Structure formats: C-alpha cells, structure tokens
mmCIF file of C-alpha atoms and ligand atoms in Angstrom:
data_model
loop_
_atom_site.group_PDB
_atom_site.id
_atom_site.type_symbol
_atom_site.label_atom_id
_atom_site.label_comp_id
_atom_site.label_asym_id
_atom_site.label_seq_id
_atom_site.Cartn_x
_atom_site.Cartn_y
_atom_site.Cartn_z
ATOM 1 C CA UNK S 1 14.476 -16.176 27.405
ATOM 2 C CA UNK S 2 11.620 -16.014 25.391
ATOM 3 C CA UNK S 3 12.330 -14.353 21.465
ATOM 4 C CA UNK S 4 10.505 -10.460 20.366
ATOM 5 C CA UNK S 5 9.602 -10.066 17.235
ATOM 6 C CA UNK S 6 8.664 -6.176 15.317
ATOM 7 C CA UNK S 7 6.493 -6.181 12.485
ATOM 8 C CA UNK S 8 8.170 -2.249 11.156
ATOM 9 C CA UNK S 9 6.586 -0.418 8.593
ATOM 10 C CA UNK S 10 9.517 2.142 6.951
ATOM 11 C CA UNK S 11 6.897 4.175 5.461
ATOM 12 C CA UNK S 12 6.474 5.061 1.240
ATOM 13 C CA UNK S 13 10.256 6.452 0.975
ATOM 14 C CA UNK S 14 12.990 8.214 2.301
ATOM 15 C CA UNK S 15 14.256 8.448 6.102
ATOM 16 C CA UNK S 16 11.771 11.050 6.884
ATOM 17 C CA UNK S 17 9.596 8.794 6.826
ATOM 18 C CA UNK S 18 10.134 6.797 9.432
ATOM 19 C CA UNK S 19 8.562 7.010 12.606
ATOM 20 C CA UNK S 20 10.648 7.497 15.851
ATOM 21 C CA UNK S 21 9.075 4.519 16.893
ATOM 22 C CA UNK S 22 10.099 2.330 13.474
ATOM 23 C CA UNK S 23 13.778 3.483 14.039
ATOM 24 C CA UNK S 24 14.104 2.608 17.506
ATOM 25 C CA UNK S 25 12.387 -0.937 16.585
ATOM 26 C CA UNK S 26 15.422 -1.463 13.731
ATOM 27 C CA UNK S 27 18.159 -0.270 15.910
ATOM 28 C CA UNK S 28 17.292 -2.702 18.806
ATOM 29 C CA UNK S 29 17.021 -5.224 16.646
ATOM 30 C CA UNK S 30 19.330 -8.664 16.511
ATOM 31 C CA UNK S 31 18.375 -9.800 12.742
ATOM 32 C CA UNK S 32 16.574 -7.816 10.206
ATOM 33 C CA UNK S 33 13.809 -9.891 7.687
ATOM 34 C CA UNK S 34 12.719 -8.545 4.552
ATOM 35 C CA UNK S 35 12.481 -7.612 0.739
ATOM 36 C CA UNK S 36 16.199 -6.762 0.008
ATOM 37 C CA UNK S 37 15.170 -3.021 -1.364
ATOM 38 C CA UNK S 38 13.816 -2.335 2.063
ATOM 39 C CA UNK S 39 16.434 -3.749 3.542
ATOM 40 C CA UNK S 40 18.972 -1.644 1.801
ATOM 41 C CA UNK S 41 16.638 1.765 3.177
ATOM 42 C CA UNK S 42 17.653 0.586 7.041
ATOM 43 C CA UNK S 43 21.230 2.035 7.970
ATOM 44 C CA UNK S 44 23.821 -0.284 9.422
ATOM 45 C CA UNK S 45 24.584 -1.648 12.257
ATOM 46 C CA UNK S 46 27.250 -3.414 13.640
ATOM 47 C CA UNK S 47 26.214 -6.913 14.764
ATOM 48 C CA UNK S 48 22.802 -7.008 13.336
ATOM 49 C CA UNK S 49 22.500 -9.747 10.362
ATOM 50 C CA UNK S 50 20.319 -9.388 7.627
ATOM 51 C CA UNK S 51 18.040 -12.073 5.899
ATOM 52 C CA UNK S 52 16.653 -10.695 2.144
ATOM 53 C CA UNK S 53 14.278 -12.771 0.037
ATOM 54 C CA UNK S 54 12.161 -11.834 -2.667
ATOM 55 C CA UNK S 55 9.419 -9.756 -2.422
ATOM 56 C CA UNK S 56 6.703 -13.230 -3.628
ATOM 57 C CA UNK S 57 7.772 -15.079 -0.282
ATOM 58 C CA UNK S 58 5.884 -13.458 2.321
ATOM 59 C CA UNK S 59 4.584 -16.550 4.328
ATOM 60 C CA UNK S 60 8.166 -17.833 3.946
ATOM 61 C CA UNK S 61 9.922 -14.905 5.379
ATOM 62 C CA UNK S 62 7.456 -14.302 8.146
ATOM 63 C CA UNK S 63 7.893 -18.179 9.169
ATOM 64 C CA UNK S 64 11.532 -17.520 8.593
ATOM 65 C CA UNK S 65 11.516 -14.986 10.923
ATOM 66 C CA UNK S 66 9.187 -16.599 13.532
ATOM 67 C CA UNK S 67 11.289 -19.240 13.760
ATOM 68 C CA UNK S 68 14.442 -17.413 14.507
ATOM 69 C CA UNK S 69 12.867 -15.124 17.179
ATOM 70 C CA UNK S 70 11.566 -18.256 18.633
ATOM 71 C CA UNK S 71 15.429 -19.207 19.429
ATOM 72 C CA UNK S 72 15.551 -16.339 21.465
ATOM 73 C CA UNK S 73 16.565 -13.153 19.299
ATOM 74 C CA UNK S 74 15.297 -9.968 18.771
ATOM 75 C CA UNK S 75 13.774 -10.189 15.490
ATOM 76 C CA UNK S 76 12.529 -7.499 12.951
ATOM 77 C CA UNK S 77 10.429 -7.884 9.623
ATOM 78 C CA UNK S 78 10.017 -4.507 7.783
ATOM 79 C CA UNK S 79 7.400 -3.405 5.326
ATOM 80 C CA UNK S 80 7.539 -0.638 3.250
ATOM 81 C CA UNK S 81 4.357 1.886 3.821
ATOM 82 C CA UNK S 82 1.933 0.241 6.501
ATOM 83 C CA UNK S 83 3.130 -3.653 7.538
ATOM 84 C CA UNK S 84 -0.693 -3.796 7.625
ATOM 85 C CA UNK S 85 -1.707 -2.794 4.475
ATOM 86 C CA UNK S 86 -1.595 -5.307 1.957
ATOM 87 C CA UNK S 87 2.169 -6.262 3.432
ATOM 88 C CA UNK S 88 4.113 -8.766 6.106
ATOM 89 C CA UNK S 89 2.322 -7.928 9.082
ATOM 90 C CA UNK S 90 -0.768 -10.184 8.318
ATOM 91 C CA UNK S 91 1.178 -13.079 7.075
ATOM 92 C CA UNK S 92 2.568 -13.231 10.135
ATOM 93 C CA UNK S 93 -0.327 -13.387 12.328
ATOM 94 C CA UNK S 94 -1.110 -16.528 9.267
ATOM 95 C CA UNK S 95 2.023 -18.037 10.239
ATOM 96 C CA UNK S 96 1.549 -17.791 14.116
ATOM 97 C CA UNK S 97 -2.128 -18.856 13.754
ATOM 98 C CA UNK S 98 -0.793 -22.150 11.689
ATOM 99 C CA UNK S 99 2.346 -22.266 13.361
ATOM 100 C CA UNK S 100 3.331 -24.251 16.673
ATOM 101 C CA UNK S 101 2.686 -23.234 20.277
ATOM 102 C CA UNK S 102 5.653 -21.859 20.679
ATOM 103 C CA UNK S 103 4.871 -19.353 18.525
ATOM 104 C CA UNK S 104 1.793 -18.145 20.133
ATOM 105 C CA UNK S 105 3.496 -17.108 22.964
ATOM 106 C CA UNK S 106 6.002 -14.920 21.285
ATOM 107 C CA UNK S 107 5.921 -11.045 22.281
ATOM 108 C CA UNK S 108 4.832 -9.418 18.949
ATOM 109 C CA UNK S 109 4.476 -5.716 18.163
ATOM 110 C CA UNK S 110 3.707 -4.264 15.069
ATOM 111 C CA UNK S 111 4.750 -0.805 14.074
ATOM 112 C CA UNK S 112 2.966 1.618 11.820
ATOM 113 C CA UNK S 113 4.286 3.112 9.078
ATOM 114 C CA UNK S 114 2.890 5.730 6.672
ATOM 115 C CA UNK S 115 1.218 4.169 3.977
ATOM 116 C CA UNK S 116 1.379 4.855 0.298
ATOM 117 C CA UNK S 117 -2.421 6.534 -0.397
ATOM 118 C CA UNK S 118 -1.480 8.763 2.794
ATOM 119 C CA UNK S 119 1.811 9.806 1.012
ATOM 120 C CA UNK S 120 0.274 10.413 -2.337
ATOM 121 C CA UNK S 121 -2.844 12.153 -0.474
ATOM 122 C CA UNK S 122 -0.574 14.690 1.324
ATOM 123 C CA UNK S 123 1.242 15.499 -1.926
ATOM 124 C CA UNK S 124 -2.157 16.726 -3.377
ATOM 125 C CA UNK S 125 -4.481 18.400 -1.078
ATOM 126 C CA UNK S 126 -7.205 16.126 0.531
ATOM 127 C CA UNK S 127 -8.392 13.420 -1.909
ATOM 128 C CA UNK S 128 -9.127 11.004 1.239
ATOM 129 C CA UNK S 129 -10.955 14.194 2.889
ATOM 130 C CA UNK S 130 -14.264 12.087 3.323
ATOM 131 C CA UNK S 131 -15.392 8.565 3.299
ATOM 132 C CA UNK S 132 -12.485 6.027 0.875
ATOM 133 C CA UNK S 133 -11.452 2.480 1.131
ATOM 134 C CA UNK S 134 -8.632 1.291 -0.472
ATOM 135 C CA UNK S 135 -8.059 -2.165 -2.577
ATOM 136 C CA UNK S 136 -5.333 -4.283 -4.210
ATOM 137 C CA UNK S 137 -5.921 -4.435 -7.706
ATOM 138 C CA UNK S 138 -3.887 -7.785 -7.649
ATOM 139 C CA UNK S 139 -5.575 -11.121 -8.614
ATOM 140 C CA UNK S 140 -2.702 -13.084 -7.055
ATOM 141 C CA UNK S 141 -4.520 -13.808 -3.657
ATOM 142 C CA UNK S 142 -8.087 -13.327 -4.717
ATOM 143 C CA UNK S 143 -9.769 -13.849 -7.644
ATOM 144 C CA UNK S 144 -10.671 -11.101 -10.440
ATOM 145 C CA UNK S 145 -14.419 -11.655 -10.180
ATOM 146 C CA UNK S 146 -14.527 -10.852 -6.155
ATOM 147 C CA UNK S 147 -12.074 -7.204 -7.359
ATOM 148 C CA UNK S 148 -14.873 -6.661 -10.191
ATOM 149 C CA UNK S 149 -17.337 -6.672 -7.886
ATOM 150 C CA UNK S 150 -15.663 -5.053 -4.955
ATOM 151 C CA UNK S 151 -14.857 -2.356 -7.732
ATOM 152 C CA UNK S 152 -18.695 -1.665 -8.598
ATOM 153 C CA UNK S 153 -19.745 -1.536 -5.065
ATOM 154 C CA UNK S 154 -17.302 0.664 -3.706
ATOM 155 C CA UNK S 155 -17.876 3.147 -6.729
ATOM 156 C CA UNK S 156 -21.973 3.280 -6.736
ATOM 157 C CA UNK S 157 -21.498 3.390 -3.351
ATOM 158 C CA UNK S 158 -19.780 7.241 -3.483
ATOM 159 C CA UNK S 159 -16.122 6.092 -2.135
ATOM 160 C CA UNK S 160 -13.093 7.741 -3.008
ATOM 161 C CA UNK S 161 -11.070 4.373 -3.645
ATOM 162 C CA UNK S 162 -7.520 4.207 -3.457
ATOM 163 C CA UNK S 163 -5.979 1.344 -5.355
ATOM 164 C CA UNK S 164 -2.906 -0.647 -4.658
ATOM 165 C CA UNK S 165 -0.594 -2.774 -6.756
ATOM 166 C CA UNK S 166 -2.347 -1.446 -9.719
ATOM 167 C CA UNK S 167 -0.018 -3.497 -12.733
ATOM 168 C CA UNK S 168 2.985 -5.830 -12.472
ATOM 169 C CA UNK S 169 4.728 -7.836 -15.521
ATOM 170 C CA UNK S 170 2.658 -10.884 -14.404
ATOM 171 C CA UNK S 171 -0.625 -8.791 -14.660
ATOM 172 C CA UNK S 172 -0.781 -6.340 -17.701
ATOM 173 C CA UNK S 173 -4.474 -5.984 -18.326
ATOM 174 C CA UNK S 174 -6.468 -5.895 -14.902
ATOM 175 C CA UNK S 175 -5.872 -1.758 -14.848
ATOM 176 C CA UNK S 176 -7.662 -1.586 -17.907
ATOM 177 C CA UNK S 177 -10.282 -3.440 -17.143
ATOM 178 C CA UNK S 178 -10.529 -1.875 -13.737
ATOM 179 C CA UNK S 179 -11.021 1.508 -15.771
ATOM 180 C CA UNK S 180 -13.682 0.549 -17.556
ATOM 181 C CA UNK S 181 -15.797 -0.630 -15.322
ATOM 182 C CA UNK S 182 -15.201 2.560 -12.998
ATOM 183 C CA UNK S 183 -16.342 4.143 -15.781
ATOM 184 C CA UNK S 184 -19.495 2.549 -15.743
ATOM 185 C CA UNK S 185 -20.483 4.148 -12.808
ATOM 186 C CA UNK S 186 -18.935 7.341 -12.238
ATOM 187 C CA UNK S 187 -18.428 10.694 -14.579
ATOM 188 C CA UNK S 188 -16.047 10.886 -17.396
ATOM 189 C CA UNK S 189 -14.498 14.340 -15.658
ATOM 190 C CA UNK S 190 -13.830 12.373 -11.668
ATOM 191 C CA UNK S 191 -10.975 13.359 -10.805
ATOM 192 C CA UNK S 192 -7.754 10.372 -10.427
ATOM 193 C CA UNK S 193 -4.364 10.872 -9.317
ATOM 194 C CA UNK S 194 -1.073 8.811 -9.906
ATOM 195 C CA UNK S 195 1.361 8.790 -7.774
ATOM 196 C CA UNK S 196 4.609 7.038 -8.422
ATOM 197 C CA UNK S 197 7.535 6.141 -5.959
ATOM 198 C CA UNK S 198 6.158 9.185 -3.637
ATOM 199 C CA UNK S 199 8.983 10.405 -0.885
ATOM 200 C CA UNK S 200 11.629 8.467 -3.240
ATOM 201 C CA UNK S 201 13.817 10.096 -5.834
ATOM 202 C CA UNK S 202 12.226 9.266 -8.941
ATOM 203 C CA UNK S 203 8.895 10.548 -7.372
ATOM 204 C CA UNK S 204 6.383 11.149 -10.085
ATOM 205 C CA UNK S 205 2.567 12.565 -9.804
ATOM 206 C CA UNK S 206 -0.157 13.381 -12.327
ATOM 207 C CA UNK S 207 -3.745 14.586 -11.947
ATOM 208 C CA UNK S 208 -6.324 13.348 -15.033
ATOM 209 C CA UNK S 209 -9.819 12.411 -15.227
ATOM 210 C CA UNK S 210 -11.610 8.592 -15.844
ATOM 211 C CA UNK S 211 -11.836 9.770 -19.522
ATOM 212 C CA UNK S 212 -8.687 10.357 -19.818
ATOM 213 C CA UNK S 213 -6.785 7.706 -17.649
ATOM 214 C CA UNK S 214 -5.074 5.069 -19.346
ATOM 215 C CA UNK S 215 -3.158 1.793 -18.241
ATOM 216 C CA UNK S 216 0.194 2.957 -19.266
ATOM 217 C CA UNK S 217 0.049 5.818 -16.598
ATOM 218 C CA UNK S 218 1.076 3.105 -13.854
ATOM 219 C CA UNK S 219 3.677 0.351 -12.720
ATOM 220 C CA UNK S 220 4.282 -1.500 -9.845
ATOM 221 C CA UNK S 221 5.529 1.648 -7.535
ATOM 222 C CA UNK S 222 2.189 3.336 -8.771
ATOM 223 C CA UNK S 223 -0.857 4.209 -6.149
ATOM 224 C CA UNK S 224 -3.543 5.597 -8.052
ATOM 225 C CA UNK S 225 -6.598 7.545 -6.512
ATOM 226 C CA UNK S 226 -9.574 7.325 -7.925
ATOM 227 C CA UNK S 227 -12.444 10.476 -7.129
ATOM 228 C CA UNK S 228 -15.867 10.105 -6.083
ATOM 229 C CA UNK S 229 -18.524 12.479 -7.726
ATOM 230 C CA UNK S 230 -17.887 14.681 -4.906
ATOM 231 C CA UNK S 231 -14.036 15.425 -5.622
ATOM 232 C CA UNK S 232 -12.997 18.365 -6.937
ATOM 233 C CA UNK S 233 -9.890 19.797 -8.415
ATOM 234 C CA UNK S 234 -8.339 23.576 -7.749
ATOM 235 C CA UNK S 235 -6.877 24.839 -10.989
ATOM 236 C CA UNK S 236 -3.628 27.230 -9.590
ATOM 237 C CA UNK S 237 -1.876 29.971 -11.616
ATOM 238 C CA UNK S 238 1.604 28.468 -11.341
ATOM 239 C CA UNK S 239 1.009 25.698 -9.029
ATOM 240 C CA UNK S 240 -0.085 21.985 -9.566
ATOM 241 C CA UNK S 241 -3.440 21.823 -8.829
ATOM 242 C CA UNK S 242 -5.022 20.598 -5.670
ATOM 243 C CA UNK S 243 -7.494 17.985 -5.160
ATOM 244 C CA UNK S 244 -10.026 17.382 -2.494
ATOM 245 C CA UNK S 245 -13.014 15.786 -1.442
ATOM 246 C CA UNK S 246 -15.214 18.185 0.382
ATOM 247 C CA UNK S 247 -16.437 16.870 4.063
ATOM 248 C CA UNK S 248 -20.057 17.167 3.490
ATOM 249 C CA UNK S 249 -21.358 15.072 0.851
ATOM 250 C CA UNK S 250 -24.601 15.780 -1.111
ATOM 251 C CA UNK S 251 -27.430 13.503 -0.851
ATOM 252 C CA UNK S 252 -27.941 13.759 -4.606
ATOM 253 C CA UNK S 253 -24.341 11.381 -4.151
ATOM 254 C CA UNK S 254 -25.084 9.348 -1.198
HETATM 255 N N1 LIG T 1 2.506 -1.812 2.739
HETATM 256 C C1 LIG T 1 2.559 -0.883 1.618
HETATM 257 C C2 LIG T 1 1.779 -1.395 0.417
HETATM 258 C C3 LIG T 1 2.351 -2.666 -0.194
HETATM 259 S S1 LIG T 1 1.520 -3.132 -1.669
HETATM 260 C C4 LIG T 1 2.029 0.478 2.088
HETATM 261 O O1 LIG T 1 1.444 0.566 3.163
HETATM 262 O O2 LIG T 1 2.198 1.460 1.342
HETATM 263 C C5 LIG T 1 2.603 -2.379 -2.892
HETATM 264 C C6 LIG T 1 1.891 -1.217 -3.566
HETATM 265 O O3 LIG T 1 1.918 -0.081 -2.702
HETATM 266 C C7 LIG T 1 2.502 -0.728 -4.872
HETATM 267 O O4 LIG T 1 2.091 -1.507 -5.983
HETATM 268 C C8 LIG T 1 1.950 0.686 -4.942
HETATM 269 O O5 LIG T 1 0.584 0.642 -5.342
HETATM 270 C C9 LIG T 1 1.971 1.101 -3.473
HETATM 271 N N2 LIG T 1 3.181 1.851 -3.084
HETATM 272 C C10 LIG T 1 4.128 1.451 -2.215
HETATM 273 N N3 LIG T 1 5.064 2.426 -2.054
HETATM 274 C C11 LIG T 1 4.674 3.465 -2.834
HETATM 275 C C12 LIG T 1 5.201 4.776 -3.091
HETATM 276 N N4 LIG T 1 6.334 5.202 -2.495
HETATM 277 N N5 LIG T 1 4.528 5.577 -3.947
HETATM 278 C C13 LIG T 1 3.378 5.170 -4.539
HETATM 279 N N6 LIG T 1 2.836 3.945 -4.320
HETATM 280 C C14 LIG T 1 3.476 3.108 -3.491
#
C-alpha cells in the first residue's frame, strides 16, 4: 500500500478557522507532524500519534514525515495560516525533490488554510482591496540586501505590501530598518495596520501611519500591513476605523 501524505493549513486561530476540508484531512489522519502549538489547536483522537518539533526544523519535520508516510501511513503536517505561505508545504516539495524515488510517488495533497494578511484584512475593511504582495521580513533564508530591495520595488511600485515575520529575538532591528526605507518612498500619513495573534485570544489590532509606526508595535505573532498612496482610512463615531484600498487606482500612483 502506498503512504498519503496532507500538507493542512489550520488557518490564523481558533476552530473557526478551519476549513471543512482541513478537519476532515486531521481526522483521517494516522500521525500528525508539526510545531507543538499547532499541534495542541487539533482535537484528539484516539489512535492518532503525534510528532512535535520546534518551529526552526522545517526540512527536518517534512523529511520526518515523508519518511513515515512512505511506510505506508496516513500522514499529516499542519501549518498554521496557509501551508503555502512562508510555511511546511514548500519544504516538503524540497524534501521530495531531494529525496528518494520513493518519495516521488507518494499521493500528496495540500490543504489551504486562511492566511494571516487575509485574517488581519477582514478585521479592517479592505486593505488588500487592489493590487498587494506580501513578504517575509526574515533574513534567515535570504539575505537582507535582496528584502531591501524587494522593499523599494514593491513600494515605488504602488503595492499595498503585507509583511510577515516582521521581528523575532534573533532579529531585533530589520523592522526598523524596513520602516525607514518605506519611508523613503511613500507619505508620512499611508496608512499601516498591526495585527497581532488575529482569531486567537490575545488578539490585538492598531491602525497608525509610516510617521508614526515604530518597531516596538510588533513581535513574532505580528502581520503588519503596510498602505499604498491609494489607501485610505474611514474615521467612525464609535467604531474603529476602517481601512481600504479603493479598486481603481489613479494614474498620478501607477
Ligand atoms: N503560514 C502562515 C505564515 C507563517 S510565517 C500563514 O499563512 O499565516 C509566521 C508569521 O505569520 C508571523 O510572524 C506573523 O507575521 C504571521 N502570523 C501568523 N499567524 C498570525 C495571526 N494569527 N495573527 C497575525 N499574524 C500572524
């Protein structure tokens, strides 16, 4: 019999969340793979072993998990958000492209899951309402210069960008940095959002401008949305505000 293996994304937080299609995936699975926090989101079941490992051994879990589904089993690797977006689905297909033969002929599916700019989006109107792109501000897999300049381009270019893994303990300046060069091209008053642990319990959100933005307003469970010159913000009596990018851009912005 030859092994199955589900790349799951479990979406940005709680159960409702998940997609019918990422709980079905997790309940028909044999062994579970993944960072033990997301494990612990997945309900038990009866029969079903779990494998944690630390969130800095992708490659290792997904060959981990590869390996075992080759024996035969029904094997699932979750994600939180997207398992494409900067998460265990692509260091899979590394694994099975280095990886022996065997491997290649596993049946693999991957699974969507919401991802954390679509989460953060949703709690604030429609920042992502015209053309984004989205980058990790980590340095661990590519190096800073390639970011600076991705960073530049994607701003003078009129994108809405939404950033990913904006700080972590290991990487305490690159958000500042990151700021000020956004500031070189775009106005002191665009528009960027915060959003912290979105759909969890210790949710937090704030709305402030380049200007005012400042490192400190992140951590690692931060995804931060940065305007274009086209965003705009919808001051509300007794409401947080919204903010949206309009659908027709100006080709005074282009
Ligand atoms: N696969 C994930 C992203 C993994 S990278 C996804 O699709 O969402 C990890 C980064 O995702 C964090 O540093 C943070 O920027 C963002 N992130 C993940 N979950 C989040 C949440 N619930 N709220 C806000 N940002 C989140």
């Amino acid at each position: 019999m030859s092994g199955h293996l589900a790349v799951v994304g479990l979406g940005p937080g709680d159960a409702g969340y998940l997609t019918q299609e990422a709980k079905a995936a997790l309940a028909a699975a044999d062994a579970l793979y993944g960072y033990g926090p997301y494990l612990d989101r997945v309900p038990a079941r009866a029969g079903q072993s779990r494998h944690a490992s630390d969130n800095r051994e992708e490659r290792a879990r997904a060959a981990a998990a590869l390996r075992h589904a080759a024996q035969g089993a029904r094997v699932a690797v979750v994600s939180g958000g997207d398992p494409g977006v900067f998460a265990m689905a692509a260091a899979v297909c590394e694994e099975i492209e280095a990886g022996p033969e065997s491997w290649h002929a596993l049946d693999v599916v991957f699974v969507p899951g919401i991802t954390a700019m679509l989460a953060v989006a949703a709690r604030i109107g429609a920042p992502l309402g015209h053309d984004f792109c989205a980058m990790s501000l980590s340095d661990n897999l590519k190096p800073w210069e390639l970011i600076e300049r991705r960073l530049d381009a994607a701003a003078a270019a009129g994108f809405v960008i939404a950033l990913y893994n904006p700080v972590s303990k290991a990487r305490p300046w690159q958000l500042g940095n990151a700021i000020e060069r956004l500031r070189v091209h775009l106005p002191g008053a665009t528009p960027i959002i915060f959003g912290r642990a979105v759909g969890r319990t210790d949710e937090r959100l704030s709305v402030t401008t380049l200007d005012a933005a400042d490192r400190t307003q992140a951590d690692m469970a931060t995804l931060i949305i940065v305007g274009s010159r086209e965003t705009r913000v919808i001051a509300r009596r007794g409401r947080s505000p919204l903010v949206y990018t309009p659908r027709a851009a100006s080709k005074v912005n282009a």
